mmCIF file of C-alpha atoms and ligand atoms in Angstrom:
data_model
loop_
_atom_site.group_PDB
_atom_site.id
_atom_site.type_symbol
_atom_site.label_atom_id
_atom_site.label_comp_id
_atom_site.label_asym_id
_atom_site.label_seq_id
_atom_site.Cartn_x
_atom_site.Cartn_y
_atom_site.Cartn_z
ATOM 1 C CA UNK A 1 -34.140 29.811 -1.931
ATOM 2 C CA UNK A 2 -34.152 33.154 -0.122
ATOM 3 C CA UNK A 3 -36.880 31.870 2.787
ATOM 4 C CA UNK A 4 -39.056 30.043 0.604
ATOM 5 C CA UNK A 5 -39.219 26.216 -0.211
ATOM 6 C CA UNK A 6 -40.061 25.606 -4.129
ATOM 7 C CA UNK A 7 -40.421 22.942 -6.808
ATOM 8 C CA UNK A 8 -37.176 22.669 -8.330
ATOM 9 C CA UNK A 9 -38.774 23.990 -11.539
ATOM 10 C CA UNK A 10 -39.488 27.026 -9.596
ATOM 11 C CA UNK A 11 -36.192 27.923 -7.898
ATOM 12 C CA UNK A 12 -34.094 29.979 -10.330
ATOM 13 C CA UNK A 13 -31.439 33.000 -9.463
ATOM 14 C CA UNK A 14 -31.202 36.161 -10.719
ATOM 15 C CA UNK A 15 -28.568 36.397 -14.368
ATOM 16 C CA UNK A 16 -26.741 38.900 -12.078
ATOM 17 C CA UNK A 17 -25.659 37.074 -9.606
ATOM 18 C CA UNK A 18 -21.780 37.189 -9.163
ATOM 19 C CA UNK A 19 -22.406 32.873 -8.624
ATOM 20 C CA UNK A 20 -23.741 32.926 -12.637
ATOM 21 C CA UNK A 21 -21.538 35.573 -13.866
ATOM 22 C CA UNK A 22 -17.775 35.200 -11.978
ATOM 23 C CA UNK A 23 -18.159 31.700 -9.967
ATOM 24 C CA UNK A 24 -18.077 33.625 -7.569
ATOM 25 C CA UNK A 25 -19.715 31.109 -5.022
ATOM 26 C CA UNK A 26 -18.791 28.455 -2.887
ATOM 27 C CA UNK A 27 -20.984 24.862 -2.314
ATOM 28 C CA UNK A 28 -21.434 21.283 -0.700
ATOM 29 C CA UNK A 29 -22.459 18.306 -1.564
ATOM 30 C CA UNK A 30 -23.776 15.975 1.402
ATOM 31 C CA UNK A 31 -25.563 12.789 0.315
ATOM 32 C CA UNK A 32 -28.469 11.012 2.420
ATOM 33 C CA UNK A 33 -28.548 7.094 1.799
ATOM 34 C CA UNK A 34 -31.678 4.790 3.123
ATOM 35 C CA UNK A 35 -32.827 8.015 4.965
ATOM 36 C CA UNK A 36 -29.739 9.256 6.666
ATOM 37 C CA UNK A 37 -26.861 12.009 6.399
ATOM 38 C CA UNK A 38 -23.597 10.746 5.551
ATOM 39 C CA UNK A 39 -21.175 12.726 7.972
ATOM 40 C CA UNK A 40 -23.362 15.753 7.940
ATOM 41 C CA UNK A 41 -21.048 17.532 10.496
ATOM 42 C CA UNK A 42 -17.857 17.520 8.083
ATOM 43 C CA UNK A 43 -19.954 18.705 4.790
ATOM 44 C CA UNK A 44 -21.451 21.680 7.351
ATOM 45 C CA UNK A 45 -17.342 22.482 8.513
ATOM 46 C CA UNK A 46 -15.957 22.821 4.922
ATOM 47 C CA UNK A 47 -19.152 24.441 3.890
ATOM 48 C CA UNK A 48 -18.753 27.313 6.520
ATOM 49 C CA UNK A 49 -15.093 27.498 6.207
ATOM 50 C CA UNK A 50 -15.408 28.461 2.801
ATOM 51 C CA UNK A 51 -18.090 30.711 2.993
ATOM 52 C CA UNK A 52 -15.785 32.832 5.911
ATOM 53 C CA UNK A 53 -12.573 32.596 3.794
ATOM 54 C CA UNK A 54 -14.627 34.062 0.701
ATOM 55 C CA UNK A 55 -15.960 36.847 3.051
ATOM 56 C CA UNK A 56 -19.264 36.083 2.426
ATOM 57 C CA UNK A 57 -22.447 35.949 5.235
ATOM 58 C CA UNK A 58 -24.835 33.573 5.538
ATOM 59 C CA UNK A 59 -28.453 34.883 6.644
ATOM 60 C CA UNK A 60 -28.256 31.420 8.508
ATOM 61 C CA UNK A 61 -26.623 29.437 11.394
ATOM 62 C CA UNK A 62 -25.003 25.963 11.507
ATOM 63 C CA UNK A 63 -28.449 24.424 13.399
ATOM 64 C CA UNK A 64 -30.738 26.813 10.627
ATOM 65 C CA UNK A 65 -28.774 25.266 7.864
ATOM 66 C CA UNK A 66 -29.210 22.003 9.093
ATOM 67 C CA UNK A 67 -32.812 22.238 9.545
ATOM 68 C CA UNK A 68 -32.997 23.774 5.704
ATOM 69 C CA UNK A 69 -30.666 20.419 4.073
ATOM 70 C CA UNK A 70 -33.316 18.479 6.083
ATOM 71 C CA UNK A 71 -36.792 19.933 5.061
ATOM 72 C CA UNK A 72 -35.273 19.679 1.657
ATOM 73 C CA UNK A 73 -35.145 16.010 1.645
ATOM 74 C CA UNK A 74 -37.820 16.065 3.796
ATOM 75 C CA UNK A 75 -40.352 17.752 1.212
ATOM 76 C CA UNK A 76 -38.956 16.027 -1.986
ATOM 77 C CA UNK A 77 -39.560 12.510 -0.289
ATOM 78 C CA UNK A 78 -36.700 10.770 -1.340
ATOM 79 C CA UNK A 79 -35.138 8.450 0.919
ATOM 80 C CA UNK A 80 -31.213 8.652 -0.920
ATOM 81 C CA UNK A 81 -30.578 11.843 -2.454
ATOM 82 C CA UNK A 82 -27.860 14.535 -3.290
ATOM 83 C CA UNK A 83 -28.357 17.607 -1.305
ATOM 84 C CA UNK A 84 -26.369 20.938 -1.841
ATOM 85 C CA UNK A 85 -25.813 24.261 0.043
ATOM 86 C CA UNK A 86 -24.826 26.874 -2.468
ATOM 87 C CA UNK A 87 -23.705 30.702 -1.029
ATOM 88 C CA UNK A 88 -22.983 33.044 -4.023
ATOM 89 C CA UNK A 89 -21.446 36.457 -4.437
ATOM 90 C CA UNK A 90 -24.837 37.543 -4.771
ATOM 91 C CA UNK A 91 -25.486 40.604 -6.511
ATOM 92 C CA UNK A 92 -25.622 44.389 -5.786
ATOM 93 C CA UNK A 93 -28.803 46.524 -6.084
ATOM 94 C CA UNK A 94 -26.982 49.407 -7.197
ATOM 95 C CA UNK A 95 -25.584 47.065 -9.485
ATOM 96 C CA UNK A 96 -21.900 47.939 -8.094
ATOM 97 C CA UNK A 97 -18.275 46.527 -8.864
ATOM 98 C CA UNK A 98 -17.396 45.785 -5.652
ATOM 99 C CA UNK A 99 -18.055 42.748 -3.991
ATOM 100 C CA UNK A 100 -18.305 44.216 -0.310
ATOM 101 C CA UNK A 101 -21.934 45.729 -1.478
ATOM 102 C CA UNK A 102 -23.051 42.340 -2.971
ATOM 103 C CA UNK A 103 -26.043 40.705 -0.703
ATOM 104 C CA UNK A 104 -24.914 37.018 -0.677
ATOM 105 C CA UNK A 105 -26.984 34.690 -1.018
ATOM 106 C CA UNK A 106 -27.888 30.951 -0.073
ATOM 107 C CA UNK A 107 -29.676 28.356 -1.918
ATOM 108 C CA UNK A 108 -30.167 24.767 -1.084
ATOM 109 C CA UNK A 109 -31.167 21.680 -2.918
ATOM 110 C CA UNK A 110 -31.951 18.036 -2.607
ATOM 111 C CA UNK A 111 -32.143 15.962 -6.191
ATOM 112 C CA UNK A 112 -31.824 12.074 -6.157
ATOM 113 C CA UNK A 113 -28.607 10.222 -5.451
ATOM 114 C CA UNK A 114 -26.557 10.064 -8.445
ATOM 115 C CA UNK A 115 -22.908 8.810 -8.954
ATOM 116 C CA UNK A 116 -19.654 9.258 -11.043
ATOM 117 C CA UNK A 117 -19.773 5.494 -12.012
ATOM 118 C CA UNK A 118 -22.948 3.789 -13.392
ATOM 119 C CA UNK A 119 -23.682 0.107 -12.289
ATOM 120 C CA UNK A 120 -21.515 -1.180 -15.136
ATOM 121 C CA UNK A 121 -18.659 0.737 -14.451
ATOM 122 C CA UNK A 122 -18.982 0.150 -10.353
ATOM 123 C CA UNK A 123 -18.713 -3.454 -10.954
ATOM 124 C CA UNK A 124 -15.759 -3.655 -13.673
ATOM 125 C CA UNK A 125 -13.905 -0.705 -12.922
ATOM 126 C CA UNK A 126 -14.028 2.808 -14.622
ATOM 127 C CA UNK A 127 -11.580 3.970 -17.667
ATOM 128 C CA UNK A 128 -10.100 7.009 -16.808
ATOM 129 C CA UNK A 129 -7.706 8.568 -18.932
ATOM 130 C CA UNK A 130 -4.738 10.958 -17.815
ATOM 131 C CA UNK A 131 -5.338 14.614 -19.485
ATOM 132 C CA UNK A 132 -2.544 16.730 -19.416
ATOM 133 C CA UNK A 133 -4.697 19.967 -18.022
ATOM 134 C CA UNK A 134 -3.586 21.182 -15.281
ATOM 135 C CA UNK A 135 -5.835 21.571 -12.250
ATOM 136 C CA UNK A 136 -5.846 25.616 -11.563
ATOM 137 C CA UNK A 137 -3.493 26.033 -8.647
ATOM 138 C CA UNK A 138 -3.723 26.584 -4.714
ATOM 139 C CA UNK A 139 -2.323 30.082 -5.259
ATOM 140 C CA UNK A 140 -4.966 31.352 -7.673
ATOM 141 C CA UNK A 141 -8.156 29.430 -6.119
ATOM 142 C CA UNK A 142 -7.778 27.873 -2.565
ATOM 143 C CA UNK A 143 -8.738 24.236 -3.260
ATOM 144 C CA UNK A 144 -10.201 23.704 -0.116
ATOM 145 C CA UNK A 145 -12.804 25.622 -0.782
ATOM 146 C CA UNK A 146 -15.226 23.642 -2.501
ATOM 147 C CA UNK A 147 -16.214 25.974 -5.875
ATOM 148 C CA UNK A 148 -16.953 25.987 -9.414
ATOM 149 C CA UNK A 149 -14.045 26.614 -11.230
ATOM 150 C CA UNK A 150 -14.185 23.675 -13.626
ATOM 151 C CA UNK A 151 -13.136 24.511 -17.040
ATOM 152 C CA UNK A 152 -10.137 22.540 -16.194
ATOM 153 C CA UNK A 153 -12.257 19.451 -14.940
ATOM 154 C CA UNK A 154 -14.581 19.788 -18.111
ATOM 155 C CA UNK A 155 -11.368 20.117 -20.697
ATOM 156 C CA UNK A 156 -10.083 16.949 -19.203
ATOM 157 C CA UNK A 157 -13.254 15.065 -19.344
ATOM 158 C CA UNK A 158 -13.585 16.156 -23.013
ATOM 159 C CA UNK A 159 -9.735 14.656 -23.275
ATOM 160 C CA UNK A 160 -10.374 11.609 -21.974
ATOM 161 C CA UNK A 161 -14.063 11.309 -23.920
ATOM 162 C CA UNK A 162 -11.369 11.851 -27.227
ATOM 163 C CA UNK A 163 -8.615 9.363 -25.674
ATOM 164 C CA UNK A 164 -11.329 6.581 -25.638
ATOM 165 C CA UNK A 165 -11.731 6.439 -21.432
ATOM 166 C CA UNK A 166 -14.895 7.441 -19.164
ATOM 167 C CA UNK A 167 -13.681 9.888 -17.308
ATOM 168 C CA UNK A 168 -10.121 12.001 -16.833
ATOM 169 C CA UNK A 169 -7.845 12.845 -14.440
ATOM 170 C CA UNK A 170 -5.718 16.431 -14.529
ATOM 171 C CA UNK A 171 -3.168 17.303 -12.839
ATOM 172 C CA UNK A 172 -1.236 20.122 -10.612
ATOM 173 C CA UNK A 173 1.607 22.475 -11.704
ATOM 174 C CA UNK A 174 4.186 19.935 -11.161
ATOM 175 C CA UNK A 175 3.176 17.323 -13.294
ATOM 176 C CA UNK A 176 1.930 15.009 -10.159
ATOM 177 C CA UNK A 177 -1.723 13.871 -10.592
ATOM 178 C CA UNK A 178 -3.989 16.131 -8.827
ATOM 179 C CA UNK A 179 -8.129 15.378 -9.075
ATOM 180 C CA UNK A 180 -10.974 14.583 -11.228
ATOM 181 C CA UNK A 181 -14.118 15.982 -12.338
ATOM 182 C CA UNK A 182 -15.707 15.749 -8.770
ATOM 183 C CA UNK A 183 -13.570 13.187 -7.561
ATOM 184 C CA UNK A 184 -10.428 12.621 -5.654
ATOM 185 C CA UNK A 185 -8.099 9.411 -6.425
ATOM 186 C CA UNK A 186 -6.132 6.413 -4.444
ATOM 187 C CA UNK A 187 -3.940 4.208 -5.136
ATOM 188 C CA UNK A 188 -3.103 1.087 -3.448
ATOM 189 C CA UNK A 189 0.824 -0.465 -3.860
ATOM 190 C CA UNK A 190 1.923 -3.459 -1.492
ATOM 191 C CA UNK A 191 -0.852 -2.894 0.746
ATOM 192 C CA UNK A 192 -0.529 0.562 1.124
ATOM 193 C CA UNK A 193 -2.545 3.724 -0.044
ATOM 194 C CA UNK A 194 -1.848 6.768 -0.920
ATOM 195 C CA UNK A 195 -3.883 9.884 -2.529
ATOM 196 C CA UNK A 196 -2.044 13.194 -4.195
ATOM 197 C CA UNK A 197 -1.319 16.019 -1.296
ATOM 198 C CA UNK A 198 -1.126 18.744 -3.482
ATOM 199 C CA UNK A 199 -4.009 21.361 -5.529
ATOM 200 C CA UNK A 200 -7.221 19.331 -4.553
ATOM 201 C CA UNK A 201 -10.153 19.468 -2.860
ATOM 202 C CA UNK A 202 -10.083 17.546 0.963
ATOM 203 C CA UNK A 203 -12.879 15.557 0.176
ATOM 204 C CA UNK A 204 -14.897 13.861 2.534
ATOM 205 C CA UNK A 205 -14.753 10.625 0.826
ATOM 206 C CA UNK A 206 -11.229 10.936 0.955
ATOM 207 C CA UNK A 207 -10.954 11.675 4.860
ATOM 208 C CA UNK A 208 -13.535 8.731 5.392
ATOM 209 C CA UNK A 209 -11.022 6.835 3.770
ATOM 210 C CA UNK A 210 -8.762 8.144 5.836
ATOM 211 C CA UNK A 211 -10.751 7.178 8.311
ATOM 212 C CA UNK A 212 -11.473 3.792 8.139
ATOM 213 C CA UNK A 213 -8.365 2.447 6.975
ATOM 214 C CA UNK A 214 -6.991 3.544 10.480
ATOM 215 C CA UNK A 215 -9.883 1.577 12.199
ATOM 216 C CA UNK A 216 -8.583 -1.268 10.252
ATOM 217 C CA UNK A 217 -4.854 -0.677 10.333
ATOM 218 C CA UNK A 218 -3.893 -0.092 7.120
ATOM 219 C CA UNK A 219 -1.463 2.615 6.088
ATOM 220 C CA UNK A 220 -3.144 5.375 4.375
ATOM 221 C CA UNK A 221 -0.771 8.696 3.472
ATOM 222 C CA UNK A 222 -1.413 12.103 1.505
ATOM 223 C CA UNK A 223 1.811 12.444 -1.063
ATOM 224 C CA UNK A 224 2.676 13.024 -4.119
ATOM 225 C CA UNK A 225 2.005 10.664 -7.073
ATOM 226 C CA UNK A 226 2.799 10.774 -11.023
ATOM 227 C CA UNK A 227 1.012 9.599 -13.463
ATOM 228 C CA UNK A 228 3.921 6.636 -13.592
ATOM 229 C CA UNK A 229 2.884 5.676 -9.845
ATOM 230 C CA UNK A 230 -0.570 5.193 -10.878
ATOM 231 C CA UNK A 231 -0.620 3.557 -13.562
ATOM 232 C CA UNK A 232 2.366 1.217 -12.223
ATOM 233 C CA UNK A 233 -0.322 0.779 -8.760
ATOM 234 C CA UNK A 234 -1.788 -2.271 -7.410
ATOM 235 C CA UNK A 235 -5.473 -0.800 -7.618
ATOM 236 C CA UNK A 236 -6.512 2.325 -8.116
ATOM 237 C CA UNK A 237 -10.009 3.920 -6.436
ATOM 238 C CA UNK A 238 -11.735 6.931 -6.612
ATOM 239 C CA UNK A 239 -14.000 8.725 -4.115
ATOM 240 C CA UNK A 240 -16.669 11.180 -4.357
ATOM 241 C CA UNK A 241 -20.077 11.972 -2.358
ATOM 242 C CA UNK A 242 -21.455 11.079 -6.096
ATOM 243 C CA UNK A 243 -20.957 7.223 -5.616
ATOM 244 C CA UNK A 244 -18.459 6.622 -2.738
ATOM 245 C CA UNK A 245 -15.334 4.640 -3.456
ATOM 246 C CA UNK A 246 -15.501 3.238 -7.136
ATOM 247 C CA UNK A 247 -12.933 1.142 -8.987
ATOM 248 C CA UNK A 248 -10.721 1.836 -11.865
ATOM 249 C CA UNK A 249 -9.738 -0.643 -13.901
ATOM 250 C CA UNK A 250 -7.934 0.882 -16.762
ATOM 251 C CA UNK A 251 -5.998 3.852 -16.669
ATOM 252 C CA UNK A 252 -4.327 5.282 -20.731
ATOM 253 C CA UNK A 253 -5.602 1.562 -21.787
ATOM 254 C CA UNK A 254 -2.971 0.470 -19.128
ATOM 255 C CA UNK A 255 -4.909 -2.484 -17.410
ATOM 256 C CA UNK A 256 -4.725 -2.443 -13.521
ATOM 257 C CA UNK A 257 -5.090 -5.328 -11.411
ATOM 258 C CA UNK A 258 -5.240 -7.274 -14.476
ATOM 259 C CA UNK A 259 -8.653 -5.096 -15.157
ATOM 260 C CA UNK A 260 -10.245 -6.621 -11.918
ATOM 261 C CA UNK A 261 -12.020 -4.540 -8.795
ATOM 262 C CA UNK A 262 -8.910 -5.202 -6.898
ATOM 263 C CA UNK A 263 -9.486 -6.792 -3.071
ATOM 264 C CA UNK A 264 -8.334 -3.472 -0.426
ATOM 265 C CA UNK A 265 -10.495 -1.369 -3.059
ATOM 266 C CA UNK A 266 -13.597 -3.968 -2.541
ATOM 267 C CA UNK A 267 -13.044 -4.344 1.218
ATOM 268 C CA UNK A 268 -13.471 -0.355 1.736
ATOM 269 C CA UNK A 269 -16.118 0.146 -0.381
ATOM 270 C CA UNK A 270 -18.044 -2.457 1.492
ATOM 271 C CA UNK A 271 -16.966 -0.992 5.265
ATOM 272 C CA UNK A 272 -17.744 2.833 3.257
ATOM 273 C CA UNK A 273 -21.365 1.610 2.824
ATOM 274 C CA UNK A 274 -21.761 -0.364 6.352
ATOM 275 C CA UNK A 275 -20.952 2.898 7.986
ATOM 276 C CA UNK A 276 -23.901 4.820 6.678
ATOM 277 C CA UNK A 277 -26.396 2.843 9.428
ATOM 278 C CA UNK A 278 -23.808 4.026 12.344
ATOM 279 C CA UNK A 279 -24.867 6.838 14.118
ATOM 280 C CA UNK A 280 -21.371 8.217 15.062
ATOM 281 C CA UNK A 281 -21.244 8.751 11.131
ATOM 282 C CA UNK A 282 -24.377 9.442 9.889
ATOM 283 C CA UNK A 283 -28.037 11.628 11.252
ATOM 284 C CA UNK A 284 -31.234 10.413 10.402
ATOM 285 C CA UNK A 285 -33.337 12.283 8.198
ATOM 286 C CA UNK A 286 -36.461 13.783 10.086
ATOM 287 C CA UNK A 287 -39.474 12.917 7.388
ATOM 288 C CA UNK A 288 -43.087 14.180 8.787
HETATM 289 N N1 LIG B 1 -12.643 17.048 -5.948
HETATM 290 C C1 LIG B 1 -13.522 17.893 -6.510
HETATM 291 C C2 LIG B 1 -13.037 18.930 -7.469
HETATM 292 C C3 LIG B 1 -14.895 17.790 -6.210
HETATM 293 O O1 LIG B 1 -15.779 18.633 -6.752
HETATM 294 C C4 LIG B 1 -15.318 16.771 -5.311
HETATM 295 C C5 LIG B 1 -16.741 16.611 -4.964
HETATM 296 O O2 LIG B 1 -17.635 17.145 -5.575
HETATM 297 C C6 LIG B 1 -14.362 15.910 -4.758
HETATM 298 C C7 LIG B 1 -13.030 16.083 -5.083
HETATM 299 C C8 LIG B 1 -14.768 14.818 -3.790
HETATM 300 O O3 LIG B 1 -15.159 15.373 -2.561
HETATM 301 P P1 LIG B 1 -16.215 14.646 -1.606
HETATM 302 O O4 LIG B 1 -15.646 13.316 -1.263
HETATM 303 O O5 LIG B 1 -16.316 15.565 -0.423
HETATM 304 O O6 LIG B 1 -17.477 14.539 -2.374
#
């Protein structure tokens, strides 16, 4: 945090920073598993690409930024952990309205791996529960720019706590099922899978997806899906940095796959975590 590495006790912002006081702020979330950066290079794109489309500058390059993500996990010691690059609004020292006179600012962290599912819930499936929030839309906050703007996320999480289920999906303006809190969704139907289009974040869980289902040939498309789709699905996955590609195994107390890890969603969760030793997809951690 501005130049200095500190114990994460230490490493607070100011309470008038536009990040704290409008979201005003944009972030990634890159993991490192068994010592190495998962897809480093794609967190680093969408990172940058959101800090230029919110008009905000970093003090930093790409290569400095790098270097920073990496002496955070370097100095913490841990050998799988959850590392984040943060840019906020900043604030002004004239304490001004307008953003343009705000000195931005960038923080960076590196915690220990944690996930959306818990062991349990990896290895039956998670319970997720339809909320009928909708996610805010594209034209009010650009959703590929990764940001804070979760009172939707949290509403439907406290929905689906009430409805009985672990965790909640929301959905966009039409009605079609959109994201979760941190995650983005698949579902599989006759061998094919498909993930909602519309209002959500590109993850990179979702692309790797993407990814390796056309190294293995199987048909993987973006479009839109209702809440009938899913719950009438084969299997049903989600992916997230925060634990990869996890099974779902209930969705409204509507069993799926007969409440079994279903056998595409096993088979890419297994190639998802074999990738993380290949170098084309992942950069080892440089420890002293
Ligand atoms: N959707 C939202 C709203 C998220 O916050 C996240 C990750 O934090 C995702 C989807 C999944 O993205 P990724 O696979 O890049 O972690």
């Amino acid at each position: 945090m501005d130049g200095q590495y500190l114990r994460m006790s230490e490493a607070k912002i100011s309470v008038l920073d536009w990040g704290l006081l409008h979201s005003d702020a944009t972030y990634d979330t890159v993991h490192v598993w068994n010592r190495r950066f998962f897809r480093l290079d794609l967190h680093l794109d969408r990172f940058l690409a959101g800090v230029e489309r919110l008009r905000m500058k970093l003090p930093y390059d790409r290569e400095q930024i790098a270097l920073i993500l990496n002496n955070c996990v370097a100095l913490s010691g841990l050998e799988s952990a959850y590392v984040e690059m943060i840019c906020t609004r900043g604030s002004s020292p004239t304490f001004s309205r307008d953003p343009r006179n705000a000195e931005n600012r960038f923080i960076a962290f590196a915690v220990a791996f944690g996930s959306v599912a818990n062991k349990e819930q990896l290895q039956r499936g998670l319970h997720v529960a339809i909320s009928d929030t909708v996610r805010i839309p594209p034209r009010s906050i650009d959703p590929t720019i990764k940001n804070y703007h979760w009172l939707d996320l949290v509403k439907g999480l406290f929905d689906a706590y009430d409805m009985g289920a672990e965790t909640a999906l929301i959905l966009d303006s039409n009605g079609n099922i959109a994201e979760g809190p941190g995650f983005n969704v698949f579902i599989v139907k006759r061998g094919s899978l498909k993930t909602p289009r519309f209002g959500v974040l590109p993850g990179v869980t979702r692309r790797t997806v993407f990814d390796i289902c056309a190294e293995i040939g199987l048909s993987a498309a973006a479009v839109h899906i209702s809440p009938a789709d899913l719950k009438d699905a084969d299997e049903v996955f989600i992916t997230s940095t925060a634990g990869g590609i996890m099974p779902v195994t209930r969705v409204d107390g509507t069993q799926i796959a007969h409440g079994r890890v279903g056998a595409v969603t096993q088979r890419l969760k297994d190639l998802y975590w074999q990738k993380h030793d290949d170098p084309a997809w992942s950069t080892a951690v440089v420890y002293p």
